[in-house]
Amino acid sequence: MSSRGGFSSRIGFIAAAAGSAVGLGNIWGFPYEVGEGGGAIFVLIYLFFCFALCLPVMISEIAIGRSAKKNAVGAFNKLGHRNWNFIGKLGILSGVLILSFYNVIAGWAFGYVIEIGSGNFKVADDFGGFTADAFRMGVYGFFFMLATAYIVSQGISSGIEKAAKILLPLLIFMMISMVIYSLTLPDSMAGLEFYLIPDFSDVNGKVVFNAMGQAFFSLSLGMGALITYGSYLGKSENIISSAVLITLADVGIAFLAGLMIFPLIGYITGGTMENAGRGPALIFVTLPHIFGDIGGMTGIVVGTGFFLLLCFAALTSTVSLLEVPVAYLVDELRFDRKKAVWLMAGIIYLLGLPSLVGNGYSEFFTSFITYGGSDQPVDFLSFIVNVANDSFLPLGGCLIVFFASHIWKKRNLDAELAEGNPGYEGSLLQKYLKFALPYLIPLALAVIFVMTVLSTFFGIGI
Ligand code: PFF
């Protein structure tokens, strides 16, 4: 492998990419979206999107990266389409914005490890007060960014890959233990029923859009993270089976998160599930009460374990978010890796400060903007989520897929996918991609982008 470094094996790549995919989106986002989206029906729609729409986007991103062996911007130049490298620039911007707020939330999780680890379950009684404590949150976030930067500074195989190979199995082990534990509690079956038995009367446009957005974010698509990781993948590896495994790992872990959380909610609500739809507070408010109820040392161990697990999941994602701009600086501007890492980590930490203080500390950033068609202002963090996650990612995904099939051309993509995969030529998947990549998926993503912008910022539509 060149001096850029690379993954030492296919498993290393899969672990790192799955680590990127598995994050706050799976363990914090997925359960609350399921709760708000009416339970099992959301899960079904989510699964459909992951495989029918997102998997082909993932395959395209990895193929572009591996073919060019360059970062998200350089890849477009290397493939001979400099005019299209704005897609990579949009991706880097999205990554920087996402990491700026993602690190704040990861900091909350880290803060919970410390609070619950020292037996303070009361932290959940005043979650608003906790997140408004800007100084303390700033310190927690600082340590989280430090850990992220340290891993990325160590390079691809001895930093990113090694961290994922340690953290991911640990995460899975901890989750399975928690699932077993939560299934033994009284009324846990009511939670399972809510989670696993679909009620088709709950389907509406919003549920479908949220499921799509959640799938996209959860799989780390639309911003060049997988172009970047793909650029470190060897030619002899099979892109398609790797992408399928990454998707299965991501979906599997989100599914486990639900199996862990809904039985706990069944338990605390005595089977009524009335708190299931309480949104983002689900994990930070509802769960600590349950851990507190369990009481004693067991409560502390289970509670701390849960938030530690959330930190591990977040860390392999923040690492991938930081790697996107870092790879750009290293490849294109000839930065030394370590310098690029510390510079970007510093800038992104500072960019995160408005998201940090916008949770009650600063009135200006807390009531930051009021969108058209609404009279409720949203805070800065939510604004960045709406811009970067909800709008830029589908737009980026749409452009990447359009580029792969119309500009780079489907036959180049096919040739890249056939490398390391002799069975690809003539396969059913090839036939599906032939139809889905040029037309169906870009169109679907363009519609999602336009509808999201209209409904979020202008209050029009769904
Ligand atoms: N997939 C991550 C999650 O579910 O938390 C978030 C994420 C990481 C999005 C990396 C995009 C990305 F490039």
GROMACS .gro file of C-alpha atoms and ligand atoms in nm:
model
  475
    1MET     CA    1   0.000   0.000   0.000
    2SER     CA    2   0.119   0.355  -0.069
    3SER     CA    3   0.245   0.603   0.189
    4ARG     CA    4  -0.115   0.709   0.253
    5GLY     CA    5  -0.149   0.388   0.454
    6GLY     CA    6  -0.433   0.141   0.427
    7PHE     CA    7  -0.639  -0.120   0.606
    8SER     CA    8  -0.443  -0.433   0.684
    9SER     CA    9  -0.724  -0.667   0.583
   10ARG     CA   10  -1.081  -0.683   0.460
   11ILE     CA   11  -1.200  -0.748   0.814
   12GLY     CA   12  -1.014  -0.437   0.925
   13PHE     CA   13  -1.195  -0.231   0.663
   14ILE     CA   14  -1.533  -0.381   0.752
   15ALA     CA   15  -1.476  -0.321   1.122
   16ALA     CA   16  -1.378   0.041   1.062
   17ALA     CA   17  -1.665   0.112   0.822
   18ALA     CA   18  -1.914  -0.067   1.046
   19GLY     CA   19  -1.767   0.132   1.334
   20SER     CA   20  -1.837   0.451   1.139
   21ALA     CA   21  -2.192   0.340   1.071
   22VAL     CA   22  -2.267   0.223   1.423
   23GLY     CA   23  -2.290   0.526   1.645
   24LEU     CA   24  -2.524   0.759   1.828
   25GLY     CA   25  -2.753   0.716   1.530
   26ASN     CA   26  -2.808   0.350   1.618
   27ILE     CA   27  -2.824   0.355   1.993
   28TRP     CA   28  -2.967   0.700   2.063
   29GLY     CA   29  -3.138   0.793   1.735
   30PHE     CA   30  -3.290   0.465   1.618
   31PRO     CA   31  -3.484   0.374   1.935
   32TYR     CA   32  -3.632   0.722   1.971
   33GLU     CA   33  -3.726   0.734   1.604
   34VAL     CA   34  -3.891   0.393   1.644
   35GLY     CA   35  -4.071   0.522   1.952
   36GLU     CA   36  -4.199   0.830   1.770
   37GLY     CA   37  -4.265   0.647   1.445
   38GLY     CA   38  -4.511   0.400   1.597
   39GLY     CA   39  -4.283   0.103   1.665
   40ALA     CA   40  -4.242  -0.197   1.438
   41ILE     CA   41  -4.379  -0.032   1.126
   42PHE     CA   42  -4.093   0.217   1.137
   43VAL     CA   43  -3.849  -0.072   1.170
   44LEU     CA   44  -3.988  -0.239   0.857
   45ILE     CA   45  -3.968   0.078   0.646
   46TYR     CA   46  -3.620   0.145   0.779
   47LEU     CA   47  -3.499  -0.201   0.679
   48PHE     CA   48  -3.643  -0.161   0.332
   49PHE     CA   49  -3.457   0.170   0.281
   50CYS     CA   50  -3.130   0.035   0.416
   51PHE     CA   51  -3.113  -0.237   0.156
   52ALA     CA   52  -3.303  -0.103  -0.145
   53LEU     CA   53  -3.174   0.254  -0.141
   54CYS     CA   54  -2.876   0.291   0.088
   55LEU     CA   55  -2.679  -0.021   0.003
   56PRO     CA   56  -2.633   0.088  -0.363
   57VAL     CA   57  -2.519   0.433  -0.245
   58MET     CA   58  -2.267   0.268  -0.013
   59ILE     CA   59  -2.140   0.044  -0.292
   60SER     CA   60  -2.093   0.349  -0.519
   61GLU     CA   61  -1.905   0.544  -0.254
   62ILE     CA   62  -1.665   0.261  -0.176
   63ALA     CA   63  -1.606   0.193  -0.547
   64ILE     CA   64  -1.528   0.560  -0.621
   65GLY     CA   65  -1.285   0.574  -0.328
   66ARG     CA   66  -1.109   0.248  -0.406
   67SER     CA   67  -1.076   0.324  -0.774
   68ALA     CA   68  -0.924   0.669  -0.714
   69LYS     CA   69  -0.734   0.591  -0.393
   70LYS     CA   70  -0.790   0.949  -0.286
   71ASN     CA   71  -0.989   1.156  -0.036
   72ALA     CA   72  -1.346   1.276  -0.097
   73VAL     CA   73  -1.239   1.572  -0.315
   74GLY     CA   74  -0.924   1.427  -0.475
   75ALA     CA   75  -1.120   1.118  -0.585
   76PHE     CA   76  -1.324   1.322  -0.833
   77ASN     CA   77  -1.008   1.488  -0.970
   78LYS     CA   78  -0.828   1.157  -0.999
   79LEU     CA   79  -1.115   1.002  -1.193
   80GLY     CA   80  -1.081   1.290  -1.439
   81HIS     CA   81  -1.381   1.497  -1.334
   82ARG     CA   82  -1.245   1.799  -1.154
   83ASN     CA   83  -1.570   1.988  -1.223
   84TRP     CA   84  -1.754   1.745  -1.001
   85ASN     CA   85  -1.526   1.771  -0.701
   86PHE     CA   86  -1.775   2.015  -0.545
   87ILE     CA   87  -1.958   1.697  -0.435
   88GLY     CA   88  -1.655   1.609  -0.224
   89LYS     CA   89  -1.633   1.963  -0.092
   90LEU     CA   90  -1.998   1.950   0.011
   91GLY     CA   91  -1.917   1.617   0.180
   92ILE     CA   92  -1.629   1.765   0.377
   93LEU     CA   93  -1.846   2.055   0.485
   94SER     CA   94  -2.119   1.812   0.596
   95GLY     CA   95  -1.865   1.603   0.787
   96VAL     CA   96  -1.721   1.904   0.966
   97LEU     CA   97  -2.067   2.031   1.061
   98ILE     CA   98  -2.186   1.689   1.173
   99LEU     CA   99  -1.879   1.625   1.386
  100SER     CA  100  -1.915   1.968   1.548
  101PHE     CA  101  -2.249   1.878   1.707
  102TYR     CA  102  -2.198   1.501   1.725
  103ASN     CA  103  -1.906   1.561   1.959
  104VAL     CA  104  -2.131   1.765   2.188
  105ILE     CA  105  -2.379   1.478   2.221
  106ALA     CA  106  -2.096   1.228   2.266
  107GLY     CA  107  -1.974   1.458   2.545
  108TRP     CA  108  -2.313   1.423   2.719
  109ALA     CA  109  -2.279   1.044   2.700
  110PHE     CA  110  -1.931   1.069   2.846
  111GLY     CA  111  -2.064   1.295   3.122
  112TYR     CA  112  -2.329   1.033   3.203
  113VAL     CA  113  -2.059   0.766   3.239
  114ILE     CA  114  -1.897   0.979   3.505
  115GLU     CA  115  -2.220   1.082   3.682
  116ILE     CA  116  -2.386   0.741   3.685
  117GLY     CA  117  -2.052   0.575   3.754
  118SER     CA  118  -2.041   0.776   4.075
  119GLY     CA  119  -2.399   0.681   4.162
  120ASN     CA  120  -2.563   1.010   4.065
  121PHE     CA  121  -2.882   0.891   3.890
  122LYS     CA  122  -3.039   1.228   3.970
  123VAL     CA  123  -2.856   1.371   3.672
  124ALA     CA  124  -3.154   1.261   3.464
  125ASP     CA  125  -3.401   1.460   3.676
  126ASP     CA  126  -3.264   1.776   3.526
  127PHE     CA  127  -3.126   1.680   3.187
  128GLY     CA  128  -3.189   2.037   3.065
  129GLY     CA  129  -2.979   2.175   3.350
  130PHE     CA  130  -2.706   1.920   3.277
  131THR     CA  131  -2.674   2.013   2.908
  132ALA     CA  132  -2.702   2.385   2.988
  133ASP     CA  133  -2.393   2.362   3.208
  134ALA     CA  134  -2.172   2.484   2.925
  135PHE     CA  135  -1.843   2.471   3.107
  136ARG     CA  136  -1.881   2.112   3.220
  137MET     CA  137  -2.013   2.002   2.880
  138GLY     CA  138  -1.722   2.182   2.717
  139VAL     CA  139  -1.476   1.980   2.922
  140TYR     CA  140  -1.651   1.647   2.847
  141GLY     CA  141  -1.660   1.732   2.476
  142PHE     CA  142  -1.297   1.835   2.487
  143PHE     CA  143  -1.194   1.495   2.617
  144PHE     CA  144  -1.404   1.321   2.358
  145MET     CA  145  -1.245   1.519   2.076
  146LEU     CA  146  -0.904   1.446   2.223
  147ALA     CA  147  -0.969   1.070   2.212
  148THR     CA  148  -1.096   1.097   1.854
  149ALA     CA  149  -0.796   1.299   1.741
  150TYR     CA  150  -0.552   1.064   1.911
  151ILE     CA  151  -0.692   0.762   1.725
  152VAL     CA  152  -0.696   0.938   1.387
  153SER     CA  153  -0.344   1.069   1.441
  154GLN     CA  154  -0.219   0.710   1.465
  155GLY     CA  155  -0.316   0.646   1.103
  156ILE     CA  156  -0.536   0.396   0.927
  157SER     CA  157  -0.423   0.050   1.034
  158SER     CA  158  -0.275   0.128   1.375
  159GLY     CA  159  -0.528   0.395   1.467
  160ILE     CA  160  -0.871   0.370   1.305
  161GLU     CA  161  -0.867  -0.003   1.228
  162LYS     CA  162  -0.719  -0.106   1.562
  163ALA     CA  163  -0.968   0.105   1.759
  164ALA     CA  164  -1.262  -0.042   1.566
  165LYS     CA  165  -1.137  -0.397   1.612
  166ILE     CA  166  -1.128  -0.347   1.988
  167LEU     CA  167  -1.434  -0.128   2.041
  168LEU     CA  168  -1.683  -0.301   1.812
  169PRO     CA  169  -1.664  -0.651   1.967
  170LEU     CA  170  -1.671  -0.494   2.311
  171LEU     CA  171  -1.981  -0.298   2.215
  172ILE     CA  172  -2.158  -0.607   2.080
  173PHE     CA  173  -2.073  -0.806   2.390
  174MET     CA  174  -2.202  -0.532   2.620
  175MET     CA  175  -2.519  -0.492   2.416
  176ILE     CA  176  -2.601  -0.860   2.416
  177SER     CA  177  -2.552  -0.872   2.794
  178MET     CA  178  -2.787  -0.575   2.831
  179VAL     CA  179  -3.048  -0.732   2.603
  180ILE     CA  180  -3.046  -1.051   2.809
  181TYR     CA  181  -3.076  -0.849   3.127
  182SER     CA  182  -3.361  -0.631   3.005
  183LEU     CA  183  -3.559  -0.930   2.878
  184THR     CA  184  -3.563  -1.076   3.227
  185LEU     CA  185  -3.745  -0.774   3.375
  186PRO     CA  186  -4.121  -0.779   3.442
  187ASP     CA  187  -4.339  -0.634   3.162
  188SER     CA  188  -4.050  -0.650   2.917
  189MET     CA  189  -4.274  -0.839   2.674
  190ALA     CA  190  -4.498  -0.535   2.626
  191GLY     CA  191  -4.189  -0.353   2.503
  192LEU     CA  192  -4.103  -0.633   2.265
  193GLU     CA  193  -4.453  -0.635   2.125
  194PHE     CA  194  -4.443  -0.260   2.059
  195TYR     CA  195  -4.107  -0.302   1.890
  196LEU     CA  196  -4.173  -0.609   1.681
  197ILE     CA  197  -4.542  -0.626   1.586
  198PRO     CA  198  -4.624  -0.370   1.316
  199ASP     CA  199  -4.942  -0.169   1.306
  200PHE     CA  200  -4.994  -0.057   0.948
  201SER     CA  201  -5.239   0.216   1.046
  202ASP     CA  202  -4.945   0.417   1.179
  203VAL     CA  203  -4.785   0.474   0.837
  204ASN     CA  204  -4.773   0.833   0.715
  205GLY     CA  205  -4.541   1.051   0.507
  206LYS     CA  206  -4.345   1.171   0.804
  207VAL     CA  207  -4.268   0.819   0.924
  208VAL     CA  208  -4.141   0.727   0.578
  209PHE     CA  209  -3.918   1.036   0.555
  210ASN     CA  210  -3.780   0.993   0.902
  211ALA     CA  211  -3.700   0.627   0.831
  212MET     CA  212  -3.517   0.727   0.516
  213GLY     CA  213  -3.318   1.002   0.687
  214GLN     CA  214  -3.234   0.773   0.975
  215ALA     CA  215  -3.111   0.498   0.740
  216PHE     CA  216  -2.891   0.740   0.550
  217PHE     CA  217  -2.733   0.896   0.856
  218SER     CA  218  -2.692   0.565   1.029
  219LEU     CA  219  -2.501   0.417   0.737
  220SER     CA  220  -2.267   0.722   0.721
  221LEU     CA  221  -2.366   0.795   0.362
  222GLY     CA  222  -2.371   1.104   0.146
  223MET     CA  223  -2.060   1.282   0.272
  224GLY     CA  224  -1.766   1.088   0.141
  225ALA     CA  225  -1.679   0.900   0.461
  226LEU     CA  226  -1.695   0.577   0.266
  227ILE     CA  227  -1.517   0.727  -0.035
  228THR     CA  228  -1.237   0.804   0.209
  229TYR     CA  229  -1.242   0.463   0.380
  230GLY     CA  230  -1.277   0.293   0.040
  231SER     CA  231  -0.958   0.467  -0.072
  232TYR     CA  232  -0.767   0.261   0.184
  233LEU     CA  233  -0.913  -0.071   0.067
  234GLY     CA  234  -0.708  -0.320  -0.135
  235LYS     CA  235  -0.798  -0.410  -0.494
  236SER     CA  236  -0.842  -0.778  -0.424
  237GLU     CA  237  -1.126  -0.722  -0.177
  238ASN     CA  238  -1.490  -0.775  -0.261
  239ILE     CA  239  -1.672  -0.440  -0.235
  240ILE     CA  240  -2.023  -0.579  -0.256
  241SER     CA  241  -1.995  -0.843   0.012
  242SER     CA  242  -1.813  -0.591   0.232
  243ALA     CA  243  -2.094  -0.337   0.187
  244VAL     CA  244  -2.355  -0.602   0.266
  245LEU     CA  245  -2.169  -0.695   0.585
  246ILE     CA  246  -2.135  -0.330   0.691
  247THR     CA  247  -2.509  -0.276   0.636
  248LEU     CA  248  -2.596  -0.595   0.824
  249ALA     CA  249  -2.373  -0.494   1.114
  250ASP     CA  250  -2.531  -0.149   1.129
  251VAL     CA  251  -2.887  -0.274   1.105
  252GLY     CA  252  -2.809  -0.557   1.348
  253ILE     CA  253  -2.675  -0.322   1.612
  254ALA     CA  254  -2.963  -0.076   1.574
  255PHE     CA  255  -3.194  -0.374   1.612
  256LEU     CA  256  -3.011  -0.485   1.927
  257ALA     CA  257  -3.040  -0.131   2.065
  258GLY     CA  258  -3.417  -0.160   2.029
  259LEU     CA  259  -3.415  -0.503   2.191
  260MET     CA  260  -3.228  -0.353   2.480
  261ILE     CA  261  -3.432  -0.036   2.526
  262PHE     CA  262  -3.798  -0.123   2.459
  263PRO     CA  263  -3.816  -0.403   2.715
  264LEU     CA  264  -3.670  -0.155   2.967
  265ILE     CA  265  -3.945   0.090   2.878
  266GLY     CA  266  -4.202  -0.188   2.910
  267TYR     CA  267  -4.066  -0.246   3.258
  268ILE     CA  268  -4.071   0.114   3.375
  269THR     CA  269  -4.417   0.189   3.233
  270GLY     CA  270  -4.567  -0.129   3.375
  271GLY     CA  271  -4.637  -0.239   3.016
  272THR     CA  272  -4.823   0.071   2.896
  273MET     CA  273  -4.533   0.199   2.679
  274GLU     CA  274  -4.659   0.552   2.723
  275ASN     CA  275  -4.310   0.700   2.728
  276ALA     CA  276  -4.188   0.532   2.413
  277GLY     CA  277  -4.253   0.834   2.194
  278ARG     CA  278  -4.071   1.088   2.405
  279GLY     CA  279  -3.804   1.166   2.146
  280PRO     CA  280  -3.440   1.249   2.206
  281ALA     CA  281  -3.480   1.242   2.584
  282LEU     CA  282  -3.560   0.871   2.571
  283ILE     CA  283  -3.206   0.763   2.645
  284PHE     CA  284  -3.086   1.048   2.861
  285VAL     CA  285  -3.394   1.079   3.080
  286THR     CA  286  -3.597   0.759   3.078
  287LEU     CA  287  -3.317   0.506   3.096
  288PRO     CA  288  -3.124   0.650   3.394
  289HIS     CA  289  -3.447   0.636   3.596
  290ILE     CA  290  -3.466   0.269   3.518
  291PHE     CA  291  -3.105   0.216   3.622
  292GLY     CA  292  -3.174   0.411   3.939
  293ASP     CA  293  -3.477   0.189   4.008
  294ILE     CA  294  -3.266  -0.121   3.973
  295GLY     CA  295  -3.066   0.022   4.260
  296GLY     CA  296  -2.741  -0.064   4.434
  297MET     CA  297  -2.427  -0.175   4.262
  298THR     CA  298  -2.619  -0.353   3.982
  299GLY     CA  299  -2.786  -0.026   3.884
  300ILE     CA  300  -2.453   0.152   3.872
  301VAL     CA  301  -2.284  -0.121   3.671
  302VAL     CA  302  -2.567  -0.157   3.420
  303GLY     CA  303  -2.614   0.221   3.388
  304THR     CA  304  -2.246   0.301   3.350
  305GLY     CA  305  -2.209   0.010   3.109
  306PHE     CA  306  -2.487   0.144   2.893
  307PHE     CA  307  -2.340   0.494   2.860
  308LEU     CA  308  -1.990   0.357   2.814
  309LEU     CA  309  -2.125   0.150   2.528
  310LEU     CA  310  -2.280   0.464   2.381
  311CYS     CA  311  -1.938   0.636   2.401
  312PHE     CA  312  -1.762   0.347   2.228
  313ALA     CA  313  -2.017   0.350   1.948
  314ALA     CA  314  -1.981   0.727   1.910
  315LEU     CA  315  -1.602   0.715   1.909
  316THR     CA  316  -1.567   0.493   1.602
  317SER     CA  317  -1.805   0.733   1.424
  318THR     CA  318  -1.632   1.056   1.528
  319VAL     CA  319  -1.309   0.900   1.407
  320SER     CA  320  -1.454   0.850   1.059
  321LEU     CA  321  -1.599   1.200   1.056
  322LEU     CA  322  -1.259   1.349   1.138
  323GLU     CA  323  -1.079   1.132   0.884
  324VAL     CA  324  -1.272   1.290   0.592
  325PRO     CA  325  -1.121   1.643   0.621
  326VAL     CA  326  -0.789   1.503   0.745
  327ALA     CA  327  -0.746   1.281   0.436
  328TYR     CA  328  -0.823   1.586   0.224
  329LEU     CA  329  -0.551   1.794   0.392
  330VAL     CA  330  -0.300   1.509   0.373
  331ASP     CA  331  -0.363   1.417   0.007
  332GLU     CA  332  -0.435   1.753  -0.149
  333LEU     CA  333  -0.248   2.006   0.062
  334ARG     CA  334   0.040   1.776   0.161
  335PHE     CA  335  -0.016   1.820   0.533
  336ASP     CA  336   0.159   1.598   0.779
  337ARG     CA  337  -0.113   1.364   0.919
  338LYS     CA  338  -0.061   1.461   1.282
  339LYS     CA  339  -0.070   1.833   1.206
  340ALA     CA  340  -0.383   1.790   0.994
  341VAL     CA  341  -0.553   1.597   1.275
  342TRP     CA  342  -0.484   1.846   1.553
  343LEU     CA  343  -0.568   2.143   1.336
  344MET     CA  344  -0.902   1.999   1.220
  345ALA     CA  345  -0.992   1.869   1.565
  346GLY     CA  346  -0.928   2.216   1.709
  347ILE     CA  347  -1.132   2.394   1.443
  348ILE     CA  348  -1.421   2.151   1.469
  349TYR     CA  349  -1.424   2.171   1.848
  350LEU     CA  350  -1.455   2.549   1.823
  351LEU     CA  351  -1.725   2.519   1.559
  352GLY     CA  352  -1.915   2.301   1.804
  353LEU     CA  353  -1.927   2.568   2.073
  354PRO     CA  354  -2.249   2.733   1.944
  355SER     CA  355  -2.415   2.386   1.953
  356LEU     CA  356  -2.282   2.342   2.304
  357VAL     CA  357  -2.403   2.673   2.445
  358GLY     CA  358  -2.733   2.654   2.257
  359ASN     CA  359  -2.884   2.418   2.514
  360GLY     CA  360  -2.988   2.681   2.763
  361TYR     CA  361  -2.662   2.857   2.838
  362SER     CA  362  -2.680   3.119   2.563
  363GLU     CA  363  -3.023   3.256   2.487
  364PHE     CA  364  -2.910   3.360   2.139
  365PHE     CA  365  -2.801   3.011   2.033
  366THR     CA  366  -3.083   2.839   2.223
  367SER     CA  367  -3.352   3.026   2.030
  368PHE     CA  368  -3.136   3.053   1.725
  369ILE     CA  369  -3.370   3.058   1.428
  370THR     CA  370  -3.738   3.037   1.346
  371TYR     CA  371  -3.820   2.866   1.020
  372GLY     CA  372  -4.092   2.969   0.781
  373GLY     CA  373  -4.433   2.833   0.876
  374SER     CA  374  -4.338   2.794   1.241
  375ASP     CA  375  -4.350   3.017   1.545
  376GLN     CA  376  -4.114   2.809   1.757
  377PRO     CA  377  -3.743   2.890   1.731
  378VAL     CA  378  -3.499   2.600   1.716
  379ASP     CA  379  -3.161   2.583   1.885
  380PHE     CA  380  -2.831   2.592   1.700
  381LEU     CA  381  -2.764   2.218   1.731
  382SER     CA  382  -3.102   2.131   1.580
  383PHE     CA  383  -3.040   2.384   1.304
  384ILE     CA  384  -2.713   2.212   1.210
  385VAL     CA  385  -2.888   1.872   1.220
  386ASN     CA  386  -3.153   2.008   0.983
  387VAL     CA  387  -2.895   2.154   0.746
  388ALA     CA  388  -2.623   1.890   0.747
  389ASN     CA  389  -2.794   1.559   0.828
  390ASP     CA  390  -3.138   1.613   0.689
  391SER     CA  391  -3.052   1.821   0.381
  392PHE     CA  392  -2.685   1.786   0.282
  393LEU     CA  393  -2.661   1.408   0.323
  394PRO     CA  394  -2.948   1.316   0.086
  395LEU     CA  395  -2.825   1.583  -0.156
  396GLY     CA  396  -2.469   1.449  -0.138
  397GLY     CA  397  -2.594   1.091  -0.180
  398CYS     CA  398  -2.801   1.191  -0.482
  399LEU     CA  399  -2.502   1.364  -0.644
  400ILE     CA  400  -2.263   1.077  -0.570
  401VAL     CA  401  -2.492   0.818  -0.727
  402PHE     CA  402  -2.565   1.044  -1.021
  403PHE     CA  403  -2.192   1.097  -1.069
  404ALA     CA  404  -2.112   0.726  -1.044
  405SER     CA  405  -2.363   0.619  -1.304
  406HIS     CA  406  -2.375   0.911  -1.549
  407ILE     CA  407  -2.043   1.094  -1.529
  408TRP     CA  408  -1.790   0.833  -1.420
  409LYS     CA  409  -2.009   0.590  -1.611
  410LYS     CA  410  -2.174   0.271  -1.511
  411ARG     CA  411  -1.920   0.055  -1.695
  412ASN     CA  412  -1.629   0.197  -1.491
  413LEU     CA  413  -1.829   0.138  -1.176
  414ASP     CA  414  -1.907  -0.215  -1.292
  415ALA     CA  415  -1.541  -0.282  -1.368
  416GLU     CA  416  -1.444  -0.162  -1.019
  417LEU     CA  417  -1.712  -0.377  -0.857
  418ALA     CA  418  -1.601  -0.683  -1.053
  419GLU     CA  419  -1.247  -0.653  -0.912
  420GLY     CA  420  -1.216  -0.896  -0.627
  421ASN     CA  421  -1.565  -1.028  -0.709
  422PRO     CA  422  -1.566  -1.268  -1.004
  423GLY     CA  423  -1.933  -1.356  -0.954
  424TYR     CA  424  -2.056  -0.997  -1.000
  425GLU     CA  425  -2.087  -1.002  -1.379
  426GLY     CA  426  -2.441  -1.117  -1.462
  427SER     CA  427  -2.557  -1.133  -1.099
  428LEU     CA  428  -2.902  -1.029  -0.984
  429LEU     CA  429  -2.753  -0.740  -0.791
  430GLN     CA  430  -2.583  -0.611  -1.103
  431LYS     CA  431  -2.922  -0.609  -1.273
  432TYR     CA  432  -3.081  -0.422  -0.985
  433LEU     CA  433  -2.801  -0.165  -0.977
  434LYS     CA  434  -2.829  -0.117  -1.351
  435PHE     CA  435  -3.181   0.006  -1.307
  436ALA     CA  436  -3.164   0.160  -0.962
  437LEU     CA  437  -2.840   0.357  -0.972
  438PRO     CA  438  -2.893   0.581  -1.274
  439TYR     CA  439  -3.261   0.657  -1.226
  440LEU     CA  440  -3.450   0.528  -0.925
  441ILE     CA  441  -3.210   0.622  -0.647
  442PRO     CA  442  -3.101   0.971  -0.761
  443LEU     CA  443  -3.464   1.056  -0.823
  444ALA     CA  444  -3.576   0.925  -0.484
  445LEU     CA  445  -3.298   1.114  -0.308
  446ALA     CA  446  -3.367   1.435  -0.500
  447VAL     CA  447  -3.733   1.415  -0.400
  448ILE     CA  448  -3.636   1.354  -0.040
  449PHE     CA  449  -3.395   1.649  -0.045
  450VAL     CA  450  -3.650   1.892  -0.193
  451MET     CA  451  -3.935   1.777   0.030
  452THR     CA  452  -3.715   1.794   0.339
  453VAL     CA  453  -3.601   2.148   0.263
  454LEU     CA  454  -3.955   2.262   0.188
  455SER     CA  455  -4.109   2.103   0.492
  456THR     CA  456  -3.831   2.181   0.742
  457PHE     CA  457  -3.742   2.536   0.649
  458PHE     CA  458  -4.061   2.661   0.490
  459GLY     CA  459  -4.331   2.455   0.658
  460ILE     CA  460  -4.468   2.333   0.323
  461GLY     CA  461  -4.573   1.977   0.245
  462ILE     CA  462  -4.568   1.641   0.422
  463PFF     N1  463  -2.340   0.672   1.125
  463PFF     C1  464  -2.316   0.748   1.242
  463PFF     C2  465  -2.424   0.719   1.343
  463PFF     O1  466  -2.518   0.646   1.313
  463PFF     O2  467  -2.417   0.768   1.453
  463PFF     C3  468  -2.307   0.895   1.214
  463PFF     C4  469  -2.216   0.931   1.101
  463PFF     C5  470  -2.082   0.894   1.106
  463PFF     C6  471  -2.268   0.994   0.989
  463PFF     C7  472  -2.000   0.922   0.998
  463PFF     C8  473  -2.187   1.021   0.882
  463PFF     C9  474  -2.053   0.984   0.888
  463PFF     F1  475  -1.975   1.009   0.788
   0.00000   0.00000   0.00000
